[in-house]
Coordinates of C-alpha atoms and ligand atoms in Angstrom, one line a residue:
M159 CA -12.9 13.8 9.9
T160 CA -11.4 11.8 7.0
Y161 CA -8.7 14.4 6.2
L162 CA -7.3 15.5 9.5
T163 CA -4.2 17.5 8.7
K164 CA -1.1 17.4 11.0
P165 CA 0.1 20.7 12.6
K166 CA 2.5 22.5 10.3
L167 CA 4.9 23.6 13.1
H168 CA 8.2 21.6 13.3
H169 CA 10.4 21.4 16.4
P170 CA 13.5 23.4 15.4
S171 CA 15.8 20.6 16.3
L172 CA 14.3 18.0 13.9
P173 CA 17.0 16.6 11.7
T174 CA 16.9 17.8 8.1
N175 CA 18.1 16.1 4.9
K176 CA 20.2 17.5 2.1
M177 CA 17.1 19.3 0.7
G178 CA 16.6 21.0 4.0
Y179 CA 13.4 19.1 4.6
T180 CA 12.5 17.3 7.8
R181 CA 10.8 13.9 7.8
R182 CA 7.6 15.7 8.6
D183 CA 7.7 17.4 5.2
Y184 CA 7.2 13.9 3.6
E185 CA 4.2 13.2 5.8
A186 CA 0.5 14.0 5.0
A187 CA -2.9 13.7 6.6
V188 CA -3.5 11.7 9.8
S189 CA -4.3 8.1 8.9
T190 CA -7.9 6.9 9.4
L191 CA -7.0 3.2 8.9
C192 CA -7.5 0.7 11.8
A193 CA -4.9 1.1 14.6
G194 CA -2.2 -1.6 13.9
C195 CA -3.0 -2.0 10.2
G196 CA 0.2 -3.0 8.3
H197 CA -0.5 -0.5 5.6
D198 CA 0.4 2.4 8.0
S199 CA 3.9 0.9 8.5
I200 CA 4.4 0.8 4.8
S201 CA 3.4 4.5 4.6
A202 CA 6.0 5.2 7.3
A203 CA 8.6 3.2 5.3
I204 CA 7.9 5.2 2.1
I205 CA 8.2 8.5 4.1
Q206 CA 11.5 7.3 5.5
A207 CA 12.9 6.2 2.2
C208 CA 12.0 9.5 0.4
F209 CA 13.4 11.5 3.3
Q210 CA 16.7 9.5 3.3
L211 CA 17.0 9.8 -0.5
D212 CA 16.6 13.6 -0.2
L213 CA 13.9 13.5 -2.9
P214 CA 12.1 16.8 -3.7
P215 CA 8.4 15.9 -2.9
H216 CA 7.2 17.8 -6.0
R217 CA 9.1 15.4 -8.2
I218 CA 7.1 12.4 -7.0
A219 CA 3.7 11.2 -8.4
K220 CA 1.8 8.7 -6.3
L221 CA -1.0 6.8 -7.9
S222 CA -3.4 4.2 -6.5
G223 CA -6.6 2.3 -7.1
I224 CA -9.4 1.6 -4.5
G225 CA -9.0 -0.2 -1.2
C226 CA -7.6 0.6 2.3
S227 CA -4.1 0.2 0.7
S228 CA -5.1 2.6 -2.1
K229 CA -6.2 5.2 0.4
T230 CA -2.8 5.4 2.0
P231 CA -1.3 8.0 -0.4
T232 CA -3.4 10.4 1.5
Y233 CA -1.3 9.7 4.5
F234 CA 2.2 10.2 3.0
L235 CA 3.9 12.6 0.7
G236 CA 1.4 15.4 1.1
N237 CA 3.5 17.8 -1.0
S238 CA 3.6 15.4 -4.0
H239 CA 1.3 14.8 -7.0
G240 CA -1.4 12.3 -6.3
F241 CA -4.1 10.5 -8.3
N242 CA -6.6 8.1 -6.7
S243 CA -8.0 6.2 -9.7
V244 CA -10.6 3.4 -10.2
H245 CA -10.4 -0.1 -8.7
G246 CA -7.7 -2.0 -10.5
R247 CA -7.0 0.8 -13.0
M248 CA -3.9 2.4 -11.4
P249 CA -1.4 0.8 -13.8
S250 CA -2.9 2.3 -16.9
V251 CA -3.2 5.8 -15.4
L252 CA 0.4 5.6 -14.2
T253 CA 1.6 4.4 -17.6
G254 CA -0.1 7.3 -19.3
A255 CA 1.2 9.8 -16.8
N256 CA 4.7 8.4 -17.1
L257 CA 4.6 8.6 -20.9
A258 CA 3.5 12.2 -20.8
N259 CA 6.1 13.3 -18.2
R260 CA 9.1 11.0 -17.8
D261 CA 10.7 13.4 -15.4
L262 CA 8.7 12.4 -12.3
I263 CA 9.3 9.5 -10.0
Y264 CA 6.2 7.2 -10.2
L265 CA 5.0 5.4 -7.1
G266 CA 2.1 3.0 -7.7
V267 CA 0.3 1.8 -4.5
S268 CA -2.2 -1.0 -4.7
G269 CA -3.8 -3.9 -2.8
D270 CA -3.9 -7.6 -3.5
G271 CA -7.6 -7.2 -4.5
D272 CA -6.8 -4.1 -6.6
S273 CA -3.9 -5.8 -8.4
A274 CA -4.5 -9.6 -8.2
S275 CA -8.3 -9.7 -8.7
I276 CA -9.9 -6.9 -10.7
G277 CA -6.7 -5.3 -11.9
L278 CA -4.7 -8.4 -12.8
G279 CA -4.6 -7.6 -16.5
Q280 CA -3.5 -4.0 -15.9
F281 CA -0.8 -5.2 -13.4
A282 CA 0.5 -7.7 -16.0
H283 CA 0.8 -5.3 -18.9
C284 CA 2.4 -2.4 -17.0
I285 CA 5.0 -4.8 -15.6
R286 CA 5.7 -6.5 -19.0
R287 CA 6.1 -3.1 -20.7
G288 CA 8.8 -2.1 -18.2
V289 CA 7.1 1.2 -17.1
N290 CA 9.7 3.1 -14.9
M291 CA 7.9 2.9 -11.6
V292 CA 7.9 1.5 -8.1
Y293 CA 4.8 -0.7 -7.8
I294 CA 4.0 -1.7 -4.2
V295 CA 1.2 -4.2 -3.4
E296 CA 0.1 -4.0 0.2
N297 CA -0.8 -7.6 0.4
N298 CA -3.1 -8.7 3.3
G299 CA -4.9 -11.6 1.5
V300 CA -8.3 -9.9 1.9
Y301 CA -10.5 -7.1 0.6
G302 CA -10.0 -5.1 3.7
L303 CA -12.1 -2.1 2.7
T304 CA -15.2 -4.2 1.9
K305 CA -14.9 -6.2 5.1
G306 CA -12.7 -9.3 4.6
Q307 CA -13.7 -11.3 1.6
F308 CA -10.8 -13.6 0.4
S309 CA -8.7 -12.0 -2.3
A310 CA -6.8 -13.8 -5.0
T311 CA -3.6 -13.9 -2.9
A312 CA -5.3 -15.8 0.0
D313 CA -3.7 -19.2 0.4
K314 CA -5.7 -22.2 -0.5
G315 CA -6.9 -23.9 2.7
S316 CA -6.5 -20.8 4.9
P317 CA -9.6 -19.9 6.9
S318 CA -11.4 -16.5 7.0
K319 CA -12.0 -14.9 10.4
R320 CA -15.5 -16.5 10.4
G321 CA -14.0 -20.0 9.7
T322 CA -14.8 -20.4 5.9
V323 CA -11.9 -22.2 4.2
N324 CA -10.6 -20.7 1.0
T325 CA -10.8 -23.4 -1.8
D326 CA -9.2 -21.4 -4.6
S327 CA -5.5 -21.4 -5.5
A328 CA -3.5 -18.4 -4.5
I329 CA -1.9 -16.1 -7.1
D330 CA 1.8 -15.3 -6.1
L331 CA 2.4 -11.8 -7.4
V332 CA 6.2 -12.2 -7.0
G333 CA 6.2 -15.3 -9.2
L334 CA 4.0 -13.5 -11.7
A335 CA 6.2 -10.4 -11.8
L336 CA 9.3 -12.6 -12.4
Q337 CA 7.5 -14.4 -15.2
L338 CA 6.3 -11.1 -16.7
G339 CA 9.8 -9.6 -16.9
A340 CA 9.9 -7.1 -14.0
S341 CA 13.5 -6.0 -13.8
F342 CA 13.4 -5.6 -9.9
V343 CA 11.4 -8.0 -7.8
A344 CA 11.2 -8.0 -4.0
R345 CA 9.0 -9.2 -1.2
S346 CA 9.0 -7.8 2.3
F347 CA 6.9 -7.5 5.4
S348 CA 5.3 -4.3 6.8
G349 CA 6.7 -5.3 10.2
D350 CA 10.3 -5.4 9.0
K351 CA 11.3 -1.8 8.5
T352 CA 15.0 -2.7 8.4
Q353 CA 14.4 -4.7 5.2
L354 CA 11.6 -2.6 3.7
V355 CA 13.0 0.9 3.8
P356 CA 16.2 0.1 1.7
L357 CA 14.1 -2.0 -0.7
I358 CA 11.9 1.0 -1.4
E359 CA 14.9 3.2 -1.8
A360 CA 16.5 0.7 -4.2
A361 CA 13.3 0.4 -6.2
I362 CA 13.0 4.2 -6.5
L363 CA 16.6 4.3 -7.9
H364 CA 16.1 1.4 -10.2
R365 CA 15.2 2.1 -13.9
G366 CA 12.3 0.0 -15.1
A367 CA 9.4 -1.9 -13.5
A368 CA 10.3 -2.4 -9.9
F369 CA 7.8 -4.5 -8.0
I370 CA 7.5 -5.0 -4.2
D371 CA 5.0 -7.4 -2.7
C372 CA 4.7 -6.3 0.9
I373 CA 2.8 -8.6 3.2
S374 CA 0.7 -6.3 5.3
P375 CA -1.6 -7.8 7.9
C376 CA -5.2 -6.6 8.1
V377 CA -5.8 -6.6 11.9
A378 CA -9.6 -6.3 11.4
F379 CA -10.2 -9.3 9.1
N380 CA -7.0 -11.4 8.5
N381 CA -4.9 -11.6 11.6
H382 CA -6.4 -14.7 13.3
A383 CA -5.0 -18.2 13.9
G384 CA -4.7 -20.1 10.6
S385 CA -4.3 -16.9 8.5
T386 CA -1.1 -17.0 6.4
K387 CA -1.0 -13.2 6.2
G388 CA -1.2 -12.4 10.0
F389 CA 1.6 -10.9 12.0
D390 CA 2.4 -14.1 14.0
Y391 CA 2.4 -16.3 10.9
V392 CA 4.7 -14.1 8.8
R393 CA 7.1 -13.6 11.7
E394 CA 7.4 -17.3 12.2
H395 CA 7.7 -18.3 8.5
N396 CA 9.8 -15.4 7.1
D397 CA 12.7 -16.7 5.2
A398 CA 14.8 -13.6 4.2
V399 CA 17.4 -14.3 1.4
N400 CA 19.1 -11.0 2.0
Y401 CA 19.1 -7.5 3.6
L402 CA 20.0 -4.4 1.6
D403 CA 22.0 -1.2 2.1
V404 CA 21.7 1.5 -0.6
I405 CA 24.8 3.5 -1.2
T406 CA 24.2 6.5 -3.5
P407 CA 27.2 8.0 -5.5
R408 CA 27.4 10.9 -3.0
D409 CA 27.6 8.6 0.1
E410 CA 30.9 7.7 1.7
I411 CA 31.3 3.9 2.0
T412 CA 32.2 3.4 5.6
V413 CA 30.6 0.1 6.5
T414 CA 32.6 -3.1 6.3
Y415 CA 31.1 -6.6 5.9
E416 CA 32.3 -10.1 6.3
A417 CA 33.7 -11.4 3.0
G418 CA 31.5 -13.9 1.2
A419 CA 28.3 -12.6 2.8
V420 CA 28.1 -9.5 0.7
E421 CA 27.3 -8.7 -3.0
D422 CA 27.4 -5.3 -4.6
V423 CA 25.1 -4.5 -7.5
T424 CA 25.7 -1.2 -9.3
Q425 CA 22.7 0.5 -10.8
H426 CA 22.5 2.7 -14.0
D427 CA 22.9 5.9 -11.9
G428 CA 26.0 4.6 -10.0
T429 CA 24.0 3.6 -6.9
V430 CA 25.3 0.5 -5.2
L431 CA 22.9 -2.0 -3.8
R432 CA 24.9 -3.8 -1.1
L433 CA 23.3 -7.1 -0.4
R434 CA 24.0 -8.7 3.0
K435 CA 23.3 -12.3 1.9
L436 CA 21.6 -14.7 4.3
A437 CA 21.2 -17.5 1.8
K438 CA 24.8 -17.3 0.6
D439 CA 24.4 -19.2 -2.7
Y440 CA 21.3 -17.2 -3.8
D441 CA 21.8 -15.6 -7.2
V442 CA 19.9 -12.3 -7.4
H443 CA 20.4 -12.0 -11.2
D444 CA 18.8 -15.3 -12.2
P445 CA 15.0 -15.2 -12.5
A446 CA 14.7 -18.9 -13.0
A447 CA 16.7 -19.6 -9.8
A448 CA 14.5 -17.0 -8.0
M449 CA 11.4 -18.9 -9.2
R450 CA 12.8 -22.3 -8.1
H451 CA 13.8 -20.9 -4.7
L452 CA 10.3 -19.4 -4.3
L453 CA 8.6 -22.6 -5.1
E454 CA 10.9 -24.7 -2.9
R455 CA 10.5 -22.5 0.2
Q456 CA 6.8 -22.2 -0.5
S457 CA 6.3 -26.0 -0.4
A458 CA 8.2 -25.9 2.9
G459 CA 5.7 -23.4 4.2
E460 CA 8.1 -20.4 4.2
I461 CA 7.5 -16.9 2.9
V462 CA 10.6 -15.8 1.0
T463 CA 11.5 -12.1 1.5
G464 CA 14.3 -9.8 0.3
L465 CA 15.5 -8.6 -3.1
L466 CA 14.7 -11.7 -5.2
Y467 CA 15.7 -10.5 -8.6
V468 CA 17.4 -7.4 -10.1
E469 CA 18.5 -6.9 -13.7
R470 CA 21.9 -5.2 -14.0
E471 CA 21.3 -3.4 -17.3
S472 CA 17.6 -2.7 -17.0
E473 CA 15.6 -0.7 -19.5
D474 CA 12.3 1.1 -19.4
L475 CA 9.3 1.7 -21.7
H476 CA 10.7 5.1 -22.9
Q477 CA 13.9 3.3 -24.1
H478 CA 11.7 0.6 -25.8
L479 CA 9.6 3.3 -27.6
K480 CA 12.6 5.5 -28.3
T481 CA 10.7 8.6 -27.0
P482 CA 12.7 11.8 -26.8
G483 CA 14.6 12.8 -23.6
V484 CA 12.4 15.8 -23.3
P485 CA 9.1 15.0 -21.6
L486 CA 6.3 14.8 -24.1
K487 CA 4.3 17.4 -22.2
D488 CA 7.1 19.9 -22.9
L489 CA 7.2 19.4 -26.7
G490 CA 5.7 22.2 -28.8
E491 CA 3.2 21.9 -31.7
G492 CA 6.1 22.0 -34.2
E493 CA 7.6 18.8 -32.7
L494 CA 4.3 17.0 -32.1
C495 CA 2.8 17.8 -35.4
P496 CA 5.3 17.1 -38.3
G497 CA 3.1 18.8 -40.9
S498 CA 1.1 17.7 -44.0
A499 CA 4.2 17.2 -46.2
T500 CA 5.7 14.6 -43.8
L501 CA 2.2 13.0 -43.4
A502 CA 1.8 12.8 -47.2
S503 CA 5.2 11.1 -47.6
L504 CA 4.5 8.7 -44.7
N505 CA 1.2 7.7 -46.3
A506 CA 2.9 7.3 -49.7
S507 CA 5.5 5.0 -48.1
L508 CA 2.7 2.8 -46.9
R509 CA 0.8 2.4 -50.2
Ligands
TPP628 C1 -15.3 -1.6 -10.0 C2 -15.3 -1.8 -8.5 N1 -15.6 -3.1 -8.1 C3 -15.7 -3.3 -6.7 C4 -15.5 -2.3 -5.8 C5 -15.6 -2.7 -4.4 N2 -14.3 -2.7 -3.7 C6 -13.7 -1.6 -3.1 S1 -12.2 -1.9 -2.4 C7 -12.3 -3.6 -2.9 C8 -11.3 -4.5 -2.6 C9 -10.0 -3.9 -2.0 O1 -9.1 -4.9 -1.6 P1 -7.6 -4.6 -1.7 O2 -7.2 -4.1 -3.0 O3 -6.9 -5.9 -1.3 O4 -7.3 -3.5 -0.6 P2 -7.3 -3.6 1.0 O5 -8.6 -2.9 1.4 O6 -7.3 -5.0 1.4 O7 -6.1 -2.8 1.4 C10 -13.5 -3.8 -3.6 C11 -13.9 -5.2 -4.1 C12 -15.2 -1.1 -6.3 N3 -14.9 0.0 -5.5 N4 -15.1 -0.8 -7.7
SF4_629 S1 -9.8 -3.1 7.4 FE1 -7.9 -4.1 7.4 S2 -6.8 -3.3 5.7 FE2 -8.4 -1.9 6.2 S3 -7.6 -0.3 7.6 FE3 -8.5 -2.0 8.8 S4 -6.8 -3.3 9.2 FE4 -6.2 -2.1 7.5
MG630 MG1 -6.2 -6.5 0.5

């Protein structure tokens, strides 16, 4: 029962994208998560983003750890590559895959337990290395799969469903990602598709480590009064700095916006991220300002969402390591093994 497949037949009038695929071609098995779980909305947003970007599913690799959140790649992109790794170890598996084959689009899906508890070290190093990927944490503040223990992102003073109060300080993954040098940092809410879908699109088109912290309520264990990760709390305290439209080079720009409320950010591939600014003086290119804004709003009890930071001229690990443009997996023995004469001269140069 865990892997119920969806019927293959499509209604002939379903809209198709430029690849000729329907949205259904980006779906996968029927979800077995609890009805109403925020994670399912994030899966739907990923499907929508990949459909709208006309991505060939076989060019995407989705990787995850362990948790309800890490199960979700079974429920989207059924025609893509997938690897469900060990708890907290998705980042190193993703980094290795990315180094071996730079030609795929890497999507890392994780949970707050997976990334902020057991996998914190792995999270930190793949962000600081600038691995070209979209890293999404489906953040519910609990270990959902193991029945509701506090995770490291649970706010200090917030009660569990049974009334125990969390006495540990929370790790803010957005603040951490900024400090670690992520070149794209955003936070969103699973219940806000209008904000989330373009953020995922922009993160896919970004070169470098793109991190999205997505608050995703756990309806079974963390949606009660007093929880700061429940649907009601997030809706009441959501402080969006901006909303985004993604305009790829092949799109016609037809939308017009009020002057002063819009900022265009051009990415390396010519894609334009059009920010509809809500906080008009918010500077999306200043990580220190982003950090200040986060802390200020946090002390006022607000949860800041939107695109919080993006680097204009971002680089990735392959540029840092000066790897060849051809994926390493496609290199032959001649290129990978320079021969004993080269090795002898290298050794001689080090004596
Ligand atoms: C090495 C290891 N330690 C502990 C566990 C038990 N375990 C499984 S999932 C999980 C926490 C999952 O929490 P999170 O990543 O937040 O995902 P969620 O279920 O909340 O989406 C834990 C502790 C495990 N599977 N492997
Ligand atoms: S336990 Fe929580 S996180 Fe897991 S599927 Fe149910 S609602 Fe979602
Ligand atoms: Mg969790």
